[in-house]
Coordinates of C-alpha atoms in Angstrom, one line a residue:
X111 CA 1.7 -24.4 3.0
X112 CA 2.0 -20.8 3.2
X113 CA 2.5 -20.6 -0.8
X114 CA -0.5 -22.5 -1.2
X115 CA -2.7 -20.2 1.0
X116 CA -1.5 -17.2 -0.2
X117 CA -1.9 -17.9 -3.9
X118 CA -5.6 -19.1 -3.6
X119 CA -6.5 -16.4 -1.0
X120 CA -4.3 -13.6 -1.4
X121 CA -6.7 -11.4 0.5
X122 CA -4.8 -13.2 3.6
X123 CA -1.8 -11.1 3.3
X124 CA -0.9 -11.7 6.7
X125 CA 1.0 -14.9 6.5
X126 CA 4.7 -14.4 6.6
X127 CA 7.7 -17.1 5.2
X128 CA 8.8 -16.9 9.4
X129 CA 5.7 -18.3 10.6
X130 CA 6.9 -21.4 8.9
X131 CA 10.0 -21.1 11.0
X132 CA 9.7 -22.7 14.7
X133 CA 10.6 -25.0 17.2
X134 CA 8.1 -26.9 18.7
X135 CA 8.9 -25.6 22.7
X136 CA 8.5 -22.3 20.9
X137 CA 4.7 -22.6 20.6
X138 CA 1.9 -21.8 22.7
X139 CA -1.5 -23.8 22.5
X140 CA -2.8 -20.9 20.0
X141 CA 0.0 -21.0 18.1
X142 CA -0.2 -24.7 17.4
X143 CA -3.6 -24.3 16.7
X144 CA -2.8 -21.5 13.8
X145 CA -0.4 -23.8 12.3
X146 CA -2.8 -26.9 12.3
X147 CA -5.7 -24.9 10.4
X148 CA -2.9 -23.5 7.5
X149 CA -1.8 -26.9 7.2
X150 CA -5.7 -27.9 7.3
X151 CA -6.5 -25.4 4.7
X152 CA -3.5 -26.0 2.6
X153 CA -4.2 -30.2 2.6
X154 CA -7.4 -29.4 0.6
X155 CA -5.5 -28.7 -2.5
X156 CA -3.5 -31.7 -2.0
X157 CA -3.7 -34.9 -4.4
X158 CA -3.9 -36.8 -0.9
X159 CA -6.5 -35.6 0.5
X160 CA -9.3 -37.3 2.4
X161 CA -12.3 -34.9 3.1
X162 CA -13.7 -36.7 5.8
X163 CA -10.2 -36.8 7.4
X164 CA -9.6 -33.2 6.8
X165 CA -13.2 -32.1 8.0
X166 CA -12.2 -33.5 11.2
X167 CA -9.2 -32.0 11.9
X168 CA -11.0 -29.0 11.2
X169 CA -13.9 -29.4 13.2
X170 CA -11.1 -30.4 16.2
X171 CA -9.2 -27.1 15.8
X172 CA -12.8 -25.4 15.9
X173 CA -13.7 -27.0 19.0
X174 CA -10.5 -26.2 20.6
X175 CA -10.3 -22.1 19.6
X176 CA -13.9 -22.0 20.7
X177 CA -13.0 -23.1 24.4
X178 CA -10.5 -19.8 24.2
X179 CA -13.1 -17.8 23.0
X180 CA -13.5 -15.9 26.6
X181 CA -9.7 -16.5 27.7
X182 CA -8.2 -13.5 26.2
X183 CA -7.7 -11.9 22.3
X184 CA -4.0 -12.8 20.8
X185 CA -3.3 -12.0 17.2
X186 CA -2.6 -15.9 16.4
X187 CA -6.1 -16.7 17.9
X188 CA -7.4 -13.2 15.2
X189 CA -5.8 -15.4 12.5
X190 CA -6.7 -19.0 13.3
X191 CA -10.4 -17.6 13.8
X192 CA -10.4 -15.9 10.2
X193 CA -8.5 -19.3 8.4
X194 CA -11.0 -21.3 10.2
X195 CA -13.8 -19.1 8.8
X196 CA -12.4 -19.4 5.3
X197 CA -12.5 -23.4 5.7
X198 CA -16.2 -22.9 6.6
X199 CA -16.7 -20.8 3.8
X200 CA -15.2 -23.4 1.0
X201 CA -17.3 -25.7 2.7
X202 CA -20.5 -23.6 1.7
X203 CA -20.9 -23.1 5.8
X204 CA -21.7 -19.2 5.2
X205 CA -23.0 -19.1 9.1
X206 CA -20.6 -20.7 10.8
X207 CA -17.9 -18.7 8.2
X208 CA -19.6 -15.2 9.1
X209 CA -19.6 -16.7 13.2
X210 CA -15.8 -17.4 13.2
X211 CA -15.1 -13.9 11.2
X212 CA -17.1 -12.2 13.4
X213 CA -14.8 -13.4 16.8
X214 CA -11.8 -12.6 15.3
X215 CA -13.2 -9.4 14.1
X216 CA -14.9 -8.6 17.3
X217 CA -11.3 -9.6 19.3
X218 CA -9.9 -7.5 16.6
X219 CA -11.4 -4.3 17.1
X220 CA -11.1 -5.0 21.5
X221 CA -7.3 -5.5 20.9
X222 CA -7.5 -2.0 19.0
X223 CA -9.3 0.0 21.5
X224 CA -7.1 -1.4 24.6
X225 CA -4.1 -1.3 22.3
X226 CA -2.3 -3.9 19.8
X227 CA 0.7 -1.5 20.9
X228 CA -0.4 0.9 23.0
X229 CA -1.7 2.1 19.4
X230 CA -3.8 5.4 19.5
X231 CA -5.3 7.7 16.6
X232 CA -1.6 8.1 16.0
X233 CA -0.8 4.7 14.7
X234 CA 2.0 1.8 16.5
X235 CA 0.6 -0.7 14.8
X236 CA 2.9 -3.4 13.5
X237 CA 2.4 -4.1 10.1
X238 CA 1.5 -7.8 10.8
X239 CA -1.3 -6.3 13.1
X240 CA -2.5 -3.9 10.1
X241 CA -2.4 -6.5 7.5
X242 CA -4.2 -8.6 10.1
X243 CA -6.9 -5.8 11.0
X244 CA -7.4 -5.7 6.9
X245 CA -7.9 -9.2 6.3
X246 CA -10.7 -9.2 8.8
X247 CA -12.2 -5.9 6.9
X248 CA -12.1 -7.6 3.9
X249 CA -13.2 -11.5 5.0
X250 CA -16.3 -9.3 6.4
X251 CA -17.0 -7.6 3.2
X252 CA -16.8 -10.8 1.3
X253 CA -19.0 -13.0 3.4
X254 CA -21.4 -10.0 4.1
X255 CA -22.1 -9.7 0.0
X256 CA -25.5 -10.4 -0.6
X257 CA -26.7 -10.8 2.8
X258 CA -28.1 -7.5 3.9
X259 CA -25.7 -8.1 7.0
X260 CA -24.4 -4.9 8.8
X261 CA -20.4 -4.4 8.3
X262 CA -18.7 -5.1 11.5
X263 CA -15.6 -3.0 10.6
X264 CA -16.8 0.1 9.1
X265 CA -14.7 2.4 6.7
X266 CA -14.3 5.2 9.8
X267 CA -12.7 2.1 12.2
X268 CA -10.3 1.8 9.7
X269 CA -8.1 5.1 10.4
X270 CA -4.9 3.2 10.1
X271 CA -2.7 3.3 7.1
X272 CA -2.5 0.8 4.0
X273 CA -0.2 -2.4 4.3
X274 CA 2.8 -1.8 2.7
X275 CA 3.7 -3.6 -0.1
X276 CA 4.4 -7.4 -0.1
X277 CA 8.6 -6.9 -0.9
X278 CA 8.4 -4.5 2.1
X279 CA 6.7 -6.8 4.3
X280 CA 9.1 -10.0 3.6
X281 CA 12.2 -8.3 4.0
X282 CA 11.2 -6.1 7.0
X283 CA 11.8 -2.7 4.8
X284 CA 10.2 0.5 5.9
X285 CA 7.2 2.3 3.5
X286 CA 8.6 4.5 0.7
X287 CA 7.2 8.2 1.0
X288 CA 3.7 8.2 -1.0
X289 CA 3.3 10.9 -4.1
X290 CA 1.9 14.3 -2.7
X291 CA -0.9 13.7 -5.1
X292 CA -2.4 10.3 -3.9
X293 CA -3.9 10.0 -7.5
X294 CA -0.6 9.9 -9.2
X295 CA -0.1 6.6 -7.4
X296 CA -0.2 3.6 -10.0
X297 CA -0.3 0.0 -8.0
X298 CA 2.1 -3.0 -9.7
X299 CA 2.1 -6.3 -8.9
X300 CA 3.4 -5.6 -5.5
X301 CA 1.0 -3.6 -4.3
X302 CA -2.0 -6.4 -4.8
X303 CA -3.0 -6.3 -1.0
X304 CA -4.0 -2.4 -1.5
X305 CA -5.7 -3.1 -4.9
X306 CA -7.7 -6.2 -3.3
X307 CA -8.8 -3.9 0.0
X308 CA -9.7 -1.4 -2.9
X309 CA -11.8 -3.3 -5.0
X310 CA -13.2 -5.1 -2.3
X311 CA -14.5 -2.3 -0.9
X312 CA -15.9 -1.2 -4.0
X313 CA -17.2 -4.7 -4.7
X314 CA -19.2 -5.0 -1.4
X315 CA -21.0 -1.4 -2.0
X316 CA -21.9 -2.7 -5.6
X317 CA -23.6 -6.2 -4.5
X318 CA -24.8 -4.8 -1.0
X319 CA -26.7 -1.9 -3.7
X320 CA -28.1 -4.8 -5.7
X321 CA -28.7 -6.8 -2.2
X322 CA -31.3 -3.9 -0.8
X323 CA -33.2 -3.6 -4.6
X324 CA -30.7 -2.0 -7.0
X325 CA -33.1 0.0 -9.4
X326 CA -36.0 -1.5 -7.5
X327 CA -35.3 0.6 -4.6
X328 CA -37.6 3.6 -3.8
X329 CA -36.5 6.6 -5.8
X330 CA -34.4 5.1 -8.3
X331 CA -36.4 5.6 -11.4
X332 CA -35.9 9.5 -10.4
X333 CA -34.4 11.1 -13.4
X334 CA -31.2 11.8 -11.1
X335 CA -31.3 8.4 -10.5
X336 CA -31.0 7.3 -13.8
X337 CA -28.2 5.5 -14.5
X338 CA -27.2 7.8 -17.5
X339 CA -26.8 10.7 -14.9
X340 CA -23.6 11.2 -13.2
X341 CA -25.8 12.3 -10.1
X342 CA -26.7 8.3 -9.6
X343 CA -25.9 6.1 -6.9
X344 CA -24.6 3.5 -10.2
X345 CA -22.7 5.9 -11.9
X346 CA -20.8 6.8 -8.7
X347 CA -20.2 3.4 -8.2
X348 CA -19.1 2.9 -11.7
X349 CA -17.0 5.8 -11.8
X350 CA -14.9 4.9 -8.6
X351 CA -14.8 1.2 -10.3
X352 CA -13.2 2.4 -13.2
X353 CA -10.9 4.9 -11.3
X354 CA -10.0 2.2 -9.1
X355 CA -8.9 0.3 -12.7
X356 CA -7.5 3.2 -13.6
X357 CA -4.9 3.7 -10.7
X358 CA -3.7 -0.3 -11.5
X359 CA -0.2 -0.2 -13.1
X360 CA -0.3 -1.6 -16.6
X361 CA 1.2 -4.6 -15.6
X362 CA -2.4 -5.6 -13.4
X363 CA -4.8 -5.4 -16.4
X364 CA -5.8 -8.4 -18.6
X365 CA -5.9 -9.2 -20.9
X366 CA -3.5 -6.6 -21.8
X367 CA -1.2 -8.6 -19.8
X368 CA -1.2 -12.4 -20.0
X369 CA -1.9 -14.5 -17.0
X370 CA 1.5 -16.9 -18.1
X371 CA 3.4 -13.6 -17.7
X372 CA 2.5 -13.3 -13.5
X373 CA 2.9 -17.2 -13.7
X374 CA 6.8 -17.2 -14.5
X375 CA 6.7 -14.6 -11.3
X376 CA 4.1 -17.6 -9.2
X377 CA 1.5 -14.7 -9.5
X378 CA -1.1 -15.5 -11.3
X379 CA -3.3 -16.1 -8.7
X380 CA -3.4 -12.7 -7.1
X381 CA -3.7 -11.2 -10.7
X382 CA -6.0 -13.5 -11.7
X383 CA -7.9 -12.5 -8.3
X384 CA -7.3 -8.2 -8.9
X385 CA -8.9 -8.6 -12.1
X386 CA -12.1 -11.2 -11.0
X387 CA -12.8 -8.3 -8.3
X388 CA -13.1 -5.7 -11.8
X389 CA -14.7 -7.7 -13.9
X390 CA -16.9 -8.8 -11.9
X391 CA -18.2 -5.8 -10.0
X392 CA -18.7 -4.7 -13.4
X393 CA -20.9 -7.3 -14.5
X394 CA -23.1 -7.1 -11.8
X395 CA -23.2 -2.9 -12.4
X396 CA -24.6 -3.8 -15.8
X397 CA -26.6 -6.4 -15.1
X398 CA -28.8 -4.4 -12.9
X399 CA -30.8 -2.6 -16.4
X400 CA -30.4 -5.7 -18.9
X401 CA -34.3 -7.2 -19.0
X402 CA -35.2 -10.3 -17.8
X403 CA -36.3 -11.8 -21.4
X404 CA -36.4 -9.7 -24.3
X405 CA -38.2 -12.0 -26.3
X406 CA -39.3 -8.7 -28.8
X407 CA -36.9 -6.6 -28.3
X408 CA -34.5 -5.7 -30.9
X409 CA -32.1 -3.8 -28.9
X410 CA -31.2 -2.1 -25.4
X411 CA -33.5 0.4 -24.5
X412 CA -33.1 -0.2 -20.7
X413 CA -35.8 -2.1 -18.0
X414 CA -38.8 -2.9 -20.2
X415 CA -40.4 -4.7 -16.5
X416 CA -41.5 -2.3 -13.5
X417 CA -40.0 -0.1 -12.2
X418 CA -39.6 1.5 -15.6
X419 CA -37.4 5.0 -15.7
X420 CA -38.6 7.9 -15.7
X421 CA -36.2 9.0 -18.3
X422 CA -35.5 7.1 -21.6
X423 CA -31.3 8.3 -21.8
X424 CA -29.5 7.7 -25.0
X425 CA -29.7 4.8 -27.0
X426 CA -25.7 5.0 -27.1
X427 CA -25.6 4.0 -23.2
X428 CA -27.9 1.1 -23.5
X429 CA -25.6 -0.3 -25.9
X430 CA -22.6 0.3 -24.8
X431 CA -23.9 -1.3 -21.1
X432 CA -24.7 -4.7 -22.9
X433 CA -21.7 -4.5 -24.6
X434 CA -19.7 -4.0 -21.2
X435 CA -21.9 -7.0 -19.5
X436 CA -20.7 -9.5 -22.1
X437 CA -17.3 -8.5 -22.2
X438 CA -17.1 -8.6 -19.0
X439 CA -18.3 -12.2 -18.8
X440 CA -15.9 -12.8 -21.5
X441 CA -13.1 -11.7 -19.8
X442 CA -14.1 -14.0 -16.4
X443 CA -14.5 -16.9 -18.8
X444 CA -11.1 -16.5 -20.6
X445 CA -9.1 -15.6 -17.2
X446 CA -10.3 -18.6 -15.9
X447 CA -9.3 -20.2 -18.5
X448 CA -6.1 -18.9 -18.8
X449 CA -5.1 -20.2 -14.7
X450 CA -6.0 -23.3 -15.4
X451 CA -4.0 -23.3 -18.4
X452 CA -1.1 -22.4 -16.8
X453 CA -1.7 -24.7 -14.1
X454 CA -2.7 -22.0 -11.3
X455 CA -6.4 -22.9 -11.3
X456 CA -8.2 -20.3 -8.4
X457 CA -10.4 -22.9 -6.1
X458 CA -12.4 -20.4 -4.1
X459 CA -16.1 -19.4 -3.2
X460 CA -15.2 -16.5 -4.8
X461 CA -14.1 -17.8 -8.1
X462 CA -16.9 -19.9 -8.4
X463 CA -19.2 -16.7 -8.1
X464 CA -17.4 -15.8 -11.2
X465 CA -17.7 -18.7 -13.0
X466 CA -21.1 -19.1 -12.4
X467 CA -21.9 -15.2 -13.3
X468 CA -20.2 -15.6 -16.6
X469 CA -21.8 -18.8 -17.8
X470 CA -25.3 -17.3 -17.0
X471 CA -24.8 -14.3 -19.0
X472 CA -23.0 -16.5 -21.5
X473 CA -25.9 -18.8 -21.7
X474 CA -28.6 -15.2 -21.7
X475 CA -26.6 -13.9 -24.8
X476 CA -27.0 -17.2 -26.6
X477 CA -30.6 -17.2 -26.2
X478 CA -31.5 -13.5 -26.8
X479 CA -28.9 -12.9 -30.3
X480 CA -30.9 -10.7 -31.7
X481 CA -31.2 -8.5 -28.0
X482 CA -27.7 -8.6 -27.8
X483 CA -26.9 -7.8 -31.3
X484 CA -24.8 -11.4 -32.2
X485 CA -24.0 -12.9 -35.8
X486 CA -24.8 -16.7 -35.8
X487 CA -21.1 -17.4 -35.2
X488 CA -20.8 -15.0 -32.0
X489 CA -24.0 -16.5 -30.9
X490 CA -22.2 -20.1 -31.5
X491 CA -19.1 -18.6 -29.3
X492 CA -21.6 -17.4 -26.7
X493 CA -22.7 -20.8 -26.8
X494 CA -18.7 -22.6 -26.3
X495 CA -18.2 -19.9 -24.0
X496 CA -20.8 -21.3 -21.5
X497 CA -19.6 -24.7 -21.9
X498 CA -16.1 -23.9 -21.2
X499 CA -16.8 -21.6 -18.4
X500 CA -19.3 -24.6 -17.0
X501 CA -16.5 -26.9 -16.6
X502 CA -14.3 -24.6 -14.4
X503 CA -17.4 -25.0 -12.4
X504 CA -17.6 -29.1 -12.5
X505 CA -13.6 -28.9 -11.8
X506 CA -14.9 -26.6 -8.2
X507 CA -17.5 -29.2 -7.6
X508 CA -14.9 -31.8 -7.9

């Protein structure tokens, strides 16, 4: 159960092999409650399971945390809140997802301003409590995308350290002392809960950007604005997207590394996950300038519909930004591929984003070769490329 959990959502890197580990007289209500929703959430990927069965289990453990709402925050209620939300969320329920976030998030941030452990400025916390505290950041910044919603745990509440990594955490091991220079770090396999809080972070500031008018906002067709410039809100985000990438050990980067590689280590998933997070943050980056249908253009030359810039940039930008959108939906359509292949298919809301991102920009270079710059056979691969990607979809569906 916990395997299953934290392969498809490794964001939840709070789940440890001794929750598994009980006697029944052991457990309070709550506690009973967090182990039905795992087991709930777990079922779904199950050969035997019965979706009307399942949704009412989970509407029973729903019911029951609600009545607790008022009765006191515990970290097992946090967690059962925020697995319940992500049962909500798989089952397209983005309110009631965001409702059941937000309680755990709101008992959260009252648990750390009476004290998880008497914990001040000067953290106590336990490292199940900060890994708790960071699922919650991250749940928030996943189900806010898109929304215009205001973040319930801003960057400044979060003045506690990273978790450490995941060896640490299951053998009980204290952190190793960090580099003096914080950018010498490199992040392995290990280390995916930091990566995902990382690129998460970065994520959420590119889609909530796109969310309030990307280049549509006001003063965004400045020449400082410009996406060419280094003073621009999208080159900042690119360049912390592509440092981010850069502080990933050499071991995290596909396809440079194969996905059947992190399989042999039951990995694939996170990896599969850290890499989703790049390649798609970067799609939607590039996205942002690509016209809406360049019947009669021959080539990039940025947004040919208002708001136009009021600087052209080099024609060497434009081009490269096309060709980073369709690689990046390349490399989506191919990692997919690749987990499925290797029988570690991801089966998430977020994964389907993905899917769906890189078959529409599949499908857009297909029917805009010339735009894009394609022979007939890469327009023909464009083509398969949307088909194959399409069917990871219809697998979700299924």
């Amino acid at each position: 159960m916990r395997t299953t959990i934290a392969a498809q959502f490794p964001e939840f890197g709070f789940l440890h092999p001794d929750d598994l580990e009980y006697r029944q007289d052991e457990l309070s209500v709550v506690q009973k409650l967090r182990l039905l929703v795992i087991v709930a959430v777990s079922h779904r990927y199950s050969e035997s399971c019965t979706a009307d069965i399942n949704n009412k289990n989970i509407l029973f453990i729903a019911n029951e945390v609600q009545k607790r709402v008022t009765s006191g925050p515990s970290l097992a209620l946090i967690q059962t809140f925020l697995i319940l939300s992500l049962c909500n969320w798989g089952d397209g329920d983005g309110f009631n997802a965001w409702m059941h976030c937000g309680i755990a998030t709101r008992m959260a941030q009252g648990l750390l301003s009476t004290g998880f452990a008497s914990c001040g400025k000067r953290e106590t916390l336990s490292e199940l409590e900060k890994r708790t505290l960071w699922t919650c950041f991250k749940m928030d910044r996943l189900l806010s995308c898109g929304k215009r919603r205001q973040a319930m745990f801003s960057d400044g509440d979060m003045h506690f350290s990273l978790p450490v990594n995941d060896t640490q955490f299951l053998f009980g091991q204290s952190p190793q002392a960090a580099p003096i220079d914080a950018s010498l770090r490199s992040y392995g396999p290990d280390d995916h809960l930091v990566l995902l809080i990382q690129g998460l972070r970065i994520w959420s500031r590119v889609h909530t950007w796109i969310a309030e008018g990307g280049r549509r906002q006001p003063g965004m067709t400045e020449p400082e604005q410009c996406p060419f410039n280094e003073t621009s809100d999208w080159s900042k985000m690119k360049q912390d997207l592509l440092k981010w990438r850069g502080s990933q050990d050499a071991l995290m980067k596909y396809p440079a590394t194969k996905v059947s590689v992190h399989a042999q280590r039951g990995q694939a998933e996170r990896f599969g996950y850290i890499n989703l997070v790049y390649y798609v943050s970067l799609l939607f980056l590039c996205r942002e300038f690509i016209p809406f249908s360049p019947v009669d253009e021959v080539k990039p030359r940025g947004p040919i519909e208002p708001p136009l810039l009021k600087a052209r940039g080099p024609d060497s930008f434009w081009l490269q930004n096309v060709f980073d959108l369709y690689d990046a939906a390349s490399q989506i359509s191919s990692l997919l591929s690749d987990l499925e292949h290797v029988g570690c298919p991801l089966r998430t809301p977020f994964s389907g984003l993905c899917a769906f991102s890189s078959t529409l920009w599949s499908i857009y270079g297909a029917a805009f070769p010339n735009f894009m710059g394609f022979t007939p056979s890469q327009t023909s691969d464009a083509d398969s490329q949307a088909e194959r990607t399409m069917a990871v979809l219809y697998h979700d569906e299924g």
